[in-house]
Coordinates of C-alpha atoms and ligand atoms in Angstrom, one line a residue:
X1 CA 89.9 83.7 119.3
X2 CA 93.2 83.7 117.6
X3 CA 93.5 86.4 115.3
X4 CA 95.4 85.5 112.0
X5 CA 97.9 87.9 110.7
X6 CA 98.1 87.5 107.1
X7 CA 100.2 89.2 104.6
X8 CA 98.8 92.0 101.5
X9 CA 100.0 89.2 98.8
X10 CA 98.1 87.0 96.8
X11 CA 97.5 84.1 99.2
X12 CA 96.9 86.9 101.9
X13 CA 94.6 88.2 99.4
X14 CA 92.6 84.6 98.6
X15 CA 92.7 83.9 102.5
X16 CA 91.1 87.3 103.6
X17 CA 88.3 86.7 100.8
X18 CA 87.8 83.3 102.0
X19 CA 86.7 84.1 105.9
X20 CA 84.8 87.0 104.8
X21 CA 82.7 84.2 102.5
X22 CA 82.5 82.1 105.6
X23 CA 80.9 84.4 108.0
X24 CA 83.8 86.0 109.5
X25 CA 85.7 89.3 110.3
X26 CA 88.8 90.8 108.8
X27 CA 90.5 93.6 109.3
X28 CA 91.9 95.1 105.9
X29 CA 94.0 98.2 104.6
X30 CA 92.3 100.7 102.6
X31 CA 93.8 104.2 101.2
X32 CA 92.2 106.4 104.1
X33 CA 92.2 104.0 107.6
X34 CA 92.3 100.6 108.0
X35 CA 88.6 99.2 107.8
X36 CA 87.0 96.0 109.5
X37 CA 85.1 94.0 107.5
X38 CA 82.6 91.4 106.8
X39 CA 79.9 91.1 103.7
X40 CA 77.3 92.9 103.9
X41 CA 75.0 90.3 102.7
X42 CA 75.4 88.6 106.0
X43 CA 73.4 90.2 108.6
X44 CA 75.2 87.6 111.5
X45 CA 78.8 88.7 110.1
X46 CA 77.8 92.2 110.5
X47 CA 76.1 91.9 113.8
X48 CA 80.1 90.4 114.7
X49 CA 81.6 93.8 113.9
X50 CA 79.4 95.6 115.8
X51 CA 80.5 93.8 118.8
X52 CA 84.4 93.5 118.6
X53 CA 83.9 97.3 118.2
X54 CA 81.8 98.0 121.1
X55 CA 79.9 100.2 118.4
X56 CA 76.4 101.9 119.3
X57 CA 73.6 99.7 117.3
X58 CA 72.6 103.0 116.3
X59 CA 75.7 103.9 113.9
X60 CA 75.4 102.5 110.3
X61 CA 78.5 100.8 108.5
X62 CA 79.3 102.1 104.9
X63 CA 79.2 99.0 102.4
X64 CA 82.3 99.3 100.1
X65 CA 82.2 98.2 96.5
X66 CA 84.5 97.4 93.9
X67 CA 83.4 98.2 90.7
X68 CA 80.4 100.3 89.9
X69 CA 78.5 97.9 88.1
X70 CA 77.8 96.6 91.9
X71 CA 76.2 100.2 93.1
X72 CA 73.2 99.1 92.0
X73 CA 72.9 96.0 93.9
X74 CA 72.8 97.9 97.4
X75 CA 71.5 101.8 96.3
X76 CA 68.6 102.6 94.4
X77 CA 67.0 105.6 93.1
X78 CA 70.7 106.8 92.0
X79 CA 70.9 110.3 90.6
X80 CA 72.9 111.0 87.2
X81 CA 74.9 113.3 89.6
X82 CA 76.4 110.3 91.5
X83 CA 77.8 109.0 88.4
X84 CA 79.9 112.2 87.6
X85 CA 80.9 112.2 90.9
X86 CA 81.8 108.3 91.0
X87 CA 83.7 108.8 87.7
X88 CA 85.7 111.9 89.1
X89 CA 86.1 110.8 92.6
X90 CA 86.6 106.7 92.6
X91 CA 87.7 104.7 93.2
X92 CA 88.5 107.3 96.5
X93 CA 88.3 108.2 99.3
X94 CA 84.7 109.5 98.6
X95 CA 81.3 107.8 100.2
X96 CA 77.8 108.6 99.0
X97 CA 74.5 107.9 100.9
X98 CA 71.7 106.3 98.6
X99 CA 68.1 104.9 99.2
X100 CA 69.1 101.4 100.4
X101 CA 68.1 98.3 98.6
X102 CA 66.6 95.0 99.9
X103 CA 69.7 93.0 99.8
X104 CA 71.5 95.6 102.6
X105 CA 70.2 94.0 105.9
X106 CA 68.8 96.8 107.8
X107 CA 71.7 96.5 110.8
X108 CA 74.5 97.6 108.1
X109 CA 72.3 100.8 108.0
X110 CA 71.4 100.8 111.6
X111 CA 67.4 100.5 110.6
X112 CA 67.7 103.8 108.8
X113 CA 66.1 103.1 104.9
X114 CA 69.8 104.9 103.3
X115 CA 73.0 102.8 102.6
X116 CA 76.3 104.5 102.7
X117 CA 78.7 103.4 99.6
X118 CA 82.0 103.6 99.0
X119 CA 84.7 102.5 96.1
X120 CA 88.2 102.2 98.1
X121 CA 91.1 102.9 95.4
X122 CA 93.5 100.5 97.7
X123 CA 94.6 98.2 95.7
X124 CA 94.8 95.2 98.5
X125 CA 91.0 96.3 99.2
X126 CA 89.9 96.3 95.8
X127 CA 91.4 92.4 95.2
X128 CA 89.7 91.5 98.5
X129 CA 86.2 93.2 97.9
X130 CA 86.1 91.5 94.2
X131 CA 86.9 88.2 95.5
X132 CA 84.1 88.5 98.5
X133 CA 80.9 90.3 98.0
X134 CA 79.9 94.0 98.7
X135 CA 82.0 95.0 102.4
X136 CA 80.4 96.7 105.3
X137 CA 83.0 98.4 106.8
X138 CA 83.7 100.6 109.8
X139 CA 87.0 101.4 110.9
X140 CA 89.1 99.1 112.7
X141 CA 89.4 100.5 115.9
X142 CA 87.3 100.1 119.6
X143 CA 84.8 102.3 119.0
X144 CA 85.9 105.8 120.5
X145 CA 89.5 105.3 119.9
X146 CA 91.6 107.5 117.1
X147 CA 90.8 105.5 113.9
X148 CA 94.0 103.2 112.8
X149 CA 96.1 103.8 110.3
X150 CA 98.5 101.3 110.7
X151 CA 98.4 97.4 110.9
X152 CA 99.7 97.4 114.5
X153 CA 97.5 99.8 115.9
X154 CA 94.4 97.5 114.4
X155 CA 96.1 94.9 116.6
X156 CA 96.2 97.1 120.1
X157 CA 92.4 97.5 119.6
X158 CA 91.0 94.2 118.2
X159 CA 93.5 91.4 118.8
X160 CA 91.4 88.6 119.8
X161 CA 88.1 90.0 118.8
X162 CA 87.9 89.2 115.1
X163 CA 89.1 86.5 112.7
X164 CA 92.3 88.4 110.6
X165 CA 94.2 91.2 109.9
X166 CA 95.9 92.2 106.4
X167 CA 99.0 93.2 107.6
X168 CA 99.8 96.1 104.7
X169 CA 102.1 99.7 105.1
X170 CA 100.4 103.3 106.6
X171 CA 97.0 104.9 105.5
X172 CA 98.1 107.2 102.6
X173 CA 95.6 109.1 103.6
X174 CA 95.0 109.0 107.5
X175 CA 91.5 110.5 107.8
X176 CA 88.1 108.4 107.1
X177 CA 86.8 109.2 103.6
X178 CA 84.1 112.3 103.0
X179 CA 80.8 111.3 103.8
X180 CA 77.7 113.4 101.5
X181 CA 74.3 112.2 101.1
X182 CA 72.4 112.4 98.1
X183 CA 68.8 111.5 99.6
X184 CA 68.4 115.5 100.7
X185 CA 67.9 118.0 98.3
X186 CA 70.7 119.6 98.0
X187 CA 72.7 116.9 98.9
X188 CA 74.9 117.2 101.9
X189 CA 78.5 117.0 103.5
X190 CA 78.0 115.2 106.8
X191 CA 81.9 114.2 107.3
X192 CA 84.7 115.9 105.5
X193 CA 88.1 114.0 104.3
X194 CA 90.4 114.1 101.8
X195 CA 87.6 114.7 98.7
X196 CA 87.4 118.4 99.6
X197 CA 84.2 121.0 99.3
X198 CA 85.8 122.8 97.1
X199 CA 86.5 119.4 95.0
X200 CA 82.6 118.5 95.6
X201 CA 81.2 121.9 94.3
X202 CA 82.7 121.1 91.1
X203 CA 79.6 118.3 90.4
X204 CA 77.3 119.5 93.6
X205 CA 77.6 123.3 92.9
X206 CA 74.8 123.7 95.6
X207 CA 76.2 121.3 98.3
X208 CA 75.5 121.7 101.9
X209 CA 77.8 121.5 104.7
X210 CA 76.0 119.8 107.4
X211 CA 76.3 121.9 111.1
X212 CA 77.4 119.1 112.7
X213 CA 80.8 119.2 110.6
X214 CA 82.4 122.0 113.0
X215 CA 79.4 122.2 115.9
X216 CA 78.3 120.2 118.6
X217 CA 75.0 118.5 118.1
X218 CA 72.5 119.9 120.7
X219 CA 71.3 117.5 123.3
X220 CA 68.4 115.5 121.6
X221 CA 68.9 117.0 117.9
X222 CA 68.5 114.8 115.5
X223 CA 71.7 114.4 113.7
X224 CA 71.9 113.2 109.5
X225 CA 75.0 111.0 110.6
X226 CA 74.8 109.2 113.7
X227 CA 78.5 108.9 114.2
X228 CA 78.7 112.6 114.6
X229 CA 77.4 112.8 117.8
X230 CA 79.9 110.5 119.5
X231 CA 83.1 111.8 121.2
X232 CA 85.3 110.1 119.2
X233 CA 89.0 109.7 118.7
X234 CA 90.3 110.9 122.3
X235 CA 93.4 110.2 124.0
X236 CA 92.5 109.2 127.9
X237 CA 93.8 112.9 128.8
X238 CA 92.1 115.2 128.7
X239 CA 92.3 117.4 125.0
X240 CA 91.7 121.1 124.1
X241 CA 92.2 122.4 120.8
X242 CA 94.0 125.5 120.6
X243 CA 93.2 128.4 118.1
X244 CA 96.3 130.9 117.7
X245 CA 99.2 132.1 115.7
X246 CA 102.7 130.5 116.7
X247 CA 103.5 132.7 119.0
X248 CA 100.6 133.1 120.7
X249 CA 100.4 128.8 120.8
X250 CA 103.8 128.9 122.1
X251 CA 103.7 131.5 124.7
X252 CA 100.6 129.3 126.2
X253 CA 101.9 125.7 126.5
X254 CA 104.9 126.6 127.9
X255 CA 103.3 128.9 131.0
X256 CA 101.1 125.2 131.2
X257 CA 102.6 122.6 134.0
X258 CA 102.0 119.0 133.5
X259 CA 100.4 119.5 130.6
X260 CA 101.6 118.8 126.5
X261 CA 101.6 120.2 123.2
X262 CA 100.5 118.6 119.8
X263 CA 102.0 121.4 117.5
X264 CA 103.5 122.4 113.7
X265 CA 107.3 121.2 113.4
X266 CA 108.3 124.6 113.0
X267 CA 107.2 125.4 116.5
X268 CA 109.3 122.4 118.1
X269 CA 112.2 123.9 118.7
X270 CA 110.3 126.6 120.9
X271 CA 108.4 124.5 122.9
X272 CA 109.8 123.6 126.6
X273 CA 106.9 121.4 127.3
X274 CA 106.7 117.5 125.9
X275 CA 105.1 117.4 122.6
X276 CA 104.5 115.4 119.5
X277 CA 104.5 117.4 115.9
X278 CA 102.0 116.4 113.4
X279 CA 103.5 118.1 110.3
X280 CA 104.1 122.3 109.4
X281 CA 100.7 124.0 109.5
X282 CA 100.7 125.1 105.6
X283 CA 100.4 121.3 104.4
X284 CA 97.1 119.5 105.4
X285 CA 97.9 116.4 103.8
X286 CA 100.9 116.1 105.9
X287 CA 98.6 116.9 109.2
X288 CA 95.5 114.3 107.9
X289 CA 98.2 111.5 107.7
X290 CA 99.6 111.9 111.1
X291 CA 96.8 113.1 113.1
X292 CA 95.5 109.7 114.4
X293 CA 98.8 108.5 115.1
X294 CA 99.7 111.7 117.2
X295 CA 96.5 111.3 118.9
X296 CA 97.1 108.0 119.9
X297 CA 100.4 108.0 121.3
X298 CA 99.3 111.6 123.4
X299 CA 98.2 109.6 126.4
X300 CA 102.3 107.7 126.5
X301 CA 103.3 111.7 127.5
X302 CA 102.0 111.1 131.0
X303 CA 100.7 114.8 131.8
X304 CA 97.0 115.8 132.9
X305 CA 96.5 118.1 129.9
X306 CA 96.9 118.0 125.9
X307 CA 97.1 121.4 124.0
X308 CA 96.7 120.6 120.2
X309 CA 97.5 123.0 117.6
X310 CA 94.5 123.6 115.6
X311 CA 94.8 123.7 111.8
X312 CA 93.4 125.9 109.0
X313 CA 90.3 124.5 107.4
X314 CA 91.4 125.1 104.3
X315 CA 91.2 121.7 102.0
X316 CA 91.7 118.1 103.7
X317 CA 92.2 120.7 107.3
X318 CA 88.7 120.5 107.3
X319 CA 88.7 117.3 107.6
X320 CA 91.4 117.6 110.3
X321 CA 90.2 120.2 112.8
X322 CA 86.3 117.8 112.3
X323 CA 88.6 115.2 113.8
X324 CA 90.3 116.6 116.8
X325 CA 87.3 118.9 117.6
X326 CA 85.8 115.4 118.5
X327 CA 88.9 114.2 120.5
X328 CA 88.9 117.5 122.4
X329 CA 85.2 116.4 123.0
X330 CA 84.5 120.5 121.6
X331 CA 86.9 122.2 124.3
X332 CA 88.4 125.2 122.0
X333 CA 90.5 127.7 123.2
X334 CA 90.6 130.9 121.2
X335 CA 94.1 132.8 122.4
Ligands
TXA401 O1 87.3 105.9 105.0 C1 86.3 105.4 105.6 O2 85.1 105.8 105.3 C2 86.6 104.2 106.5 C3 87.2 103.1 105.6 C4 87.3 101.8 106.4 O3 86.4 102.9 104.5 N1 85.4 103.8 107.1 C5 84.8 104.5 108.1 O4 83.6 103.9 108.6 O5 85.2 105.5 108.5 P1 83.0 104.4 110.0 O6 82.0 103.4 110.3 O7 84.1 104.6 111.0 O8 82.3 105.8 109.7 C6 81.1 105.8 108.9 C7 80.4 107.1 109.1 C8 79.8 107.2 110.4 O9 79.9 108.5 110.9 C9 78.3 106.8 110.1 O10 77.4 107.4 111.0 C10 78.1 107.4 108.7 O11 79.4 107.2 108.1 N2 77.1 106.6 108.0 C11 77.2 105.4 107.5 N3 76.0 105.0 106.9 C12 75.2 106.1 107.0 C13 73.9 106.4 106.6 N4 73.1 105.5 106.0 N5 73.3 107.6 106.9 C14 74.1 108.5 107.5 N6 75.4 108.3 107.9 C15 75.9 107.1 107.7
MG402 MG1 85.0 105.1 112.7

C-alpha cells in the first residue's frame, strides 16, 4: 500500500477526514504523540489498526472526541466529576475511562464493557476529528517501539501499513496523555502524563494511583490497563535505568565498556562514554518531550548496554520514569 503524505493545511485536513469516512487508516498529530487513527464506529477500520501495529487483541484503543457534546455518544453513566474535570483539563492531554455505550464496537475496547475517551487540544486533530466521526486511536508506532513524536518517526514504523500520514511539527508534549478511570470507586490513575496527580487531586481529591504505574505486574495479575503489562518503548539494547546523584551516575558509566549513557545535559561534559542528553534533570517537561526520541535513536550508539538517568517523579517525571521503567523492561539500578 502506498502511504499518502499529506500536509496539516486545510486540504490535508479535508483529505485525512475523507479516508477515515471511507474505512481507512491515518496517522495524525496530536499535542502528546502522534496517534493512528480510524472511526470508531467502524469495527473493520479498527480491526486495520490493530494489525499495522502488530497490537495484542487484548489492548483497547482510546476513542478521541472533539467537542463534549459527543461524550455521550460513546460513555454512559458519566459522573458530575468528569465534567469538572473535562472543563479544567480539555481539550488535553487528559483521557477518562467510562461505561461504554453500544455504538463503541467492542474491539475498540478490547471486549472489556469501559471505553477510554479523550479530547486532544491539537488543533490539526481537533479539525480532523470534527470532520470524521469519534477516533479510536492508539499511537502510531509498531507496537513495542518508543511512541512517535515526530512525523518521520510514524513513517520508520508504519510506511506501507496504513493509508496516510499528517505530516505536522514535534509532539509539544512527548508522553501519551494521563489515563484515570472513573468506573472504580475512587477513581484511578492507571498511566501518568502531562495532567499531573497533583493536578487531578484538585477535582479527585481521593484518587488512586494504580500499582502498576511504578511496579511490575506479577505474572498472571490482573492488570486495570492492559497496556501496562507490555514491555514497551525499548531500544533493541539492552536498557537499565539508573537511580543516583550526578556524581554517583557519572562515576558508573564511565567505569562501563561498550556500554552508553542517556543523561542530564549538565552531566555531558563529564561523561567519557557515548551518550544522548534528554534535557537538565530539574525540568520534566523538557525530559517528557525528548524521552521517546532519545530512546529511539539509543540503539544507532552501537554498544551492548544503555545506562539511562532516571528522573525525579515529581510532576510530568512521573510520567517519565513510567515510561523508561518499561523500556528498561524494570531493570533499576540503585547506586
Ligand atoms: O496521548 C495518547 O493517549 C495517545 C494519543 C494518540 O492520543 N494515545 C495513546 O494510545 O497513547 P495507546 O493505545 O498507545 O495507549 C492507550 C492506553 C493503553 O495502555 C490501554 O491499555 C489503555 O490506554 N486503555 C484504553 N482503553 C482502556 C480501557 N477501556 N480500560 C483500561 N485501559 C484502557
Ligand atoms: Mg501506545
Amino acid at each position: 500500500m502506498l502511504t499518502k503524505r499529506l500536509k496539516a493545511d486545510k486540504e490535508g485536513i479535508e483529505q485525512a477526514a475523507k479516508i477515515l469516512k471511507n474505512g481507512g487508516i491515518v496517522a495524525i498529530p496530536t499535542e502528546t504523540v502522534y496517534g493512528l487513527a480510524a472511526s470508531a464506529y467502524d469495527e473493520n477500520a479498527v480491526t486495520k489498526v490493530f494489525g499495522a501495529k502488530g497490537r495484542p487483541q487484548d489492548n483497547p484503543l482510546i476513542v478521541h472526541i472533539a467537542d463534549i457534546e459527543d461524550l455521550k455518544a460513546v460513555a454512559k453513566d458519566i459522573p458530575n466529576s468528569a465534567y469538572k474535570a473535562a472543563e479544567r483539563f480539555w481539550p488535553g492531554p487528559l483521557t477518562m475511562i467510562f461505561k461504554r455505550t453500544d455504538k463503541i464496537p467492542a474491539s475498540v475496547s478490547a471486549g472489556l464493557d469501559t471505553v477510554a475517551v479523550r479530547m486532544p487540544s491539537d488543533k490539526t486533530a481537533r479539525e480532523i476529528i470534527k470532520q470524521s466521526l469519534p477516533l479510536a486511536a492508539p499511537s502510531a508506532n509498531t507496537s513495542g517501539k518508543p511512541s512517535p513524536t515526530k512525523a518521520k518517526y510514524v513513517i520508520e514504523d508504519l510506511d506501507g501499513k496504513i493509508d496516510a500520514v499528517v505530516m505536522s511539527g514535534d509532539c509539544a508534549v512527548g508522553v501519551e496523555s494521563t489515563v484515570i478511570t472513573l468506573v472504580t470507586n475512587p477513581p484511578r490513575l492507571l498511566r501518568p502524563g502531562a495532567v499531573t496527580v497533583e493536578e487531578l487531586k484538585e477535582i479527585f481529591p481521593d484518587i488512586a494511583v494504580d500499582s502498576a504505574v511504578l511496579a511490575e505486574p506479577k505474572k498472571g495479575e490482573r492488570v486495570s490497563s492492559p497496556g501496562m503489562k507490555y514491555k514497551h518503548y525499548a531500544p533493541k539494547t539492552e536498557t537499565y535505568l539508573v537511580e543516583g546523584n550526578t556524581e554517583q551516575f557519572v562515576q558508573f558509566v564511565n567505569s562501563k565498556e561498550n556500554a552508553a549513557a542517556v543523561c542530564f545535559s549538565e552531566e555531558e561534559g563529564k561523561i567519557t562514554v557515548p551518550k544522548l542528553c534528554y534535557g537538565t534533570a530539574d525540568d520534566e517537561a523538557t525530559l517528557a518531550h525528548s524521552v521517546f526520541s532519545v530512546l529511539r535513536r539509543a540503539d544507532d550508539l552501537k554498544v551492548n548496554a544503555i545506562y539511562v538517568h532516571a528522573p525525579s517523579k515529581n510532576g510530568v517525571g512521573l510520567a517519565v520514569y513510567n515510561r523508561l521503567i518499561r523500556a528498561a523492561a524494570f531493570r533499576v539500578i540503585k547506586l
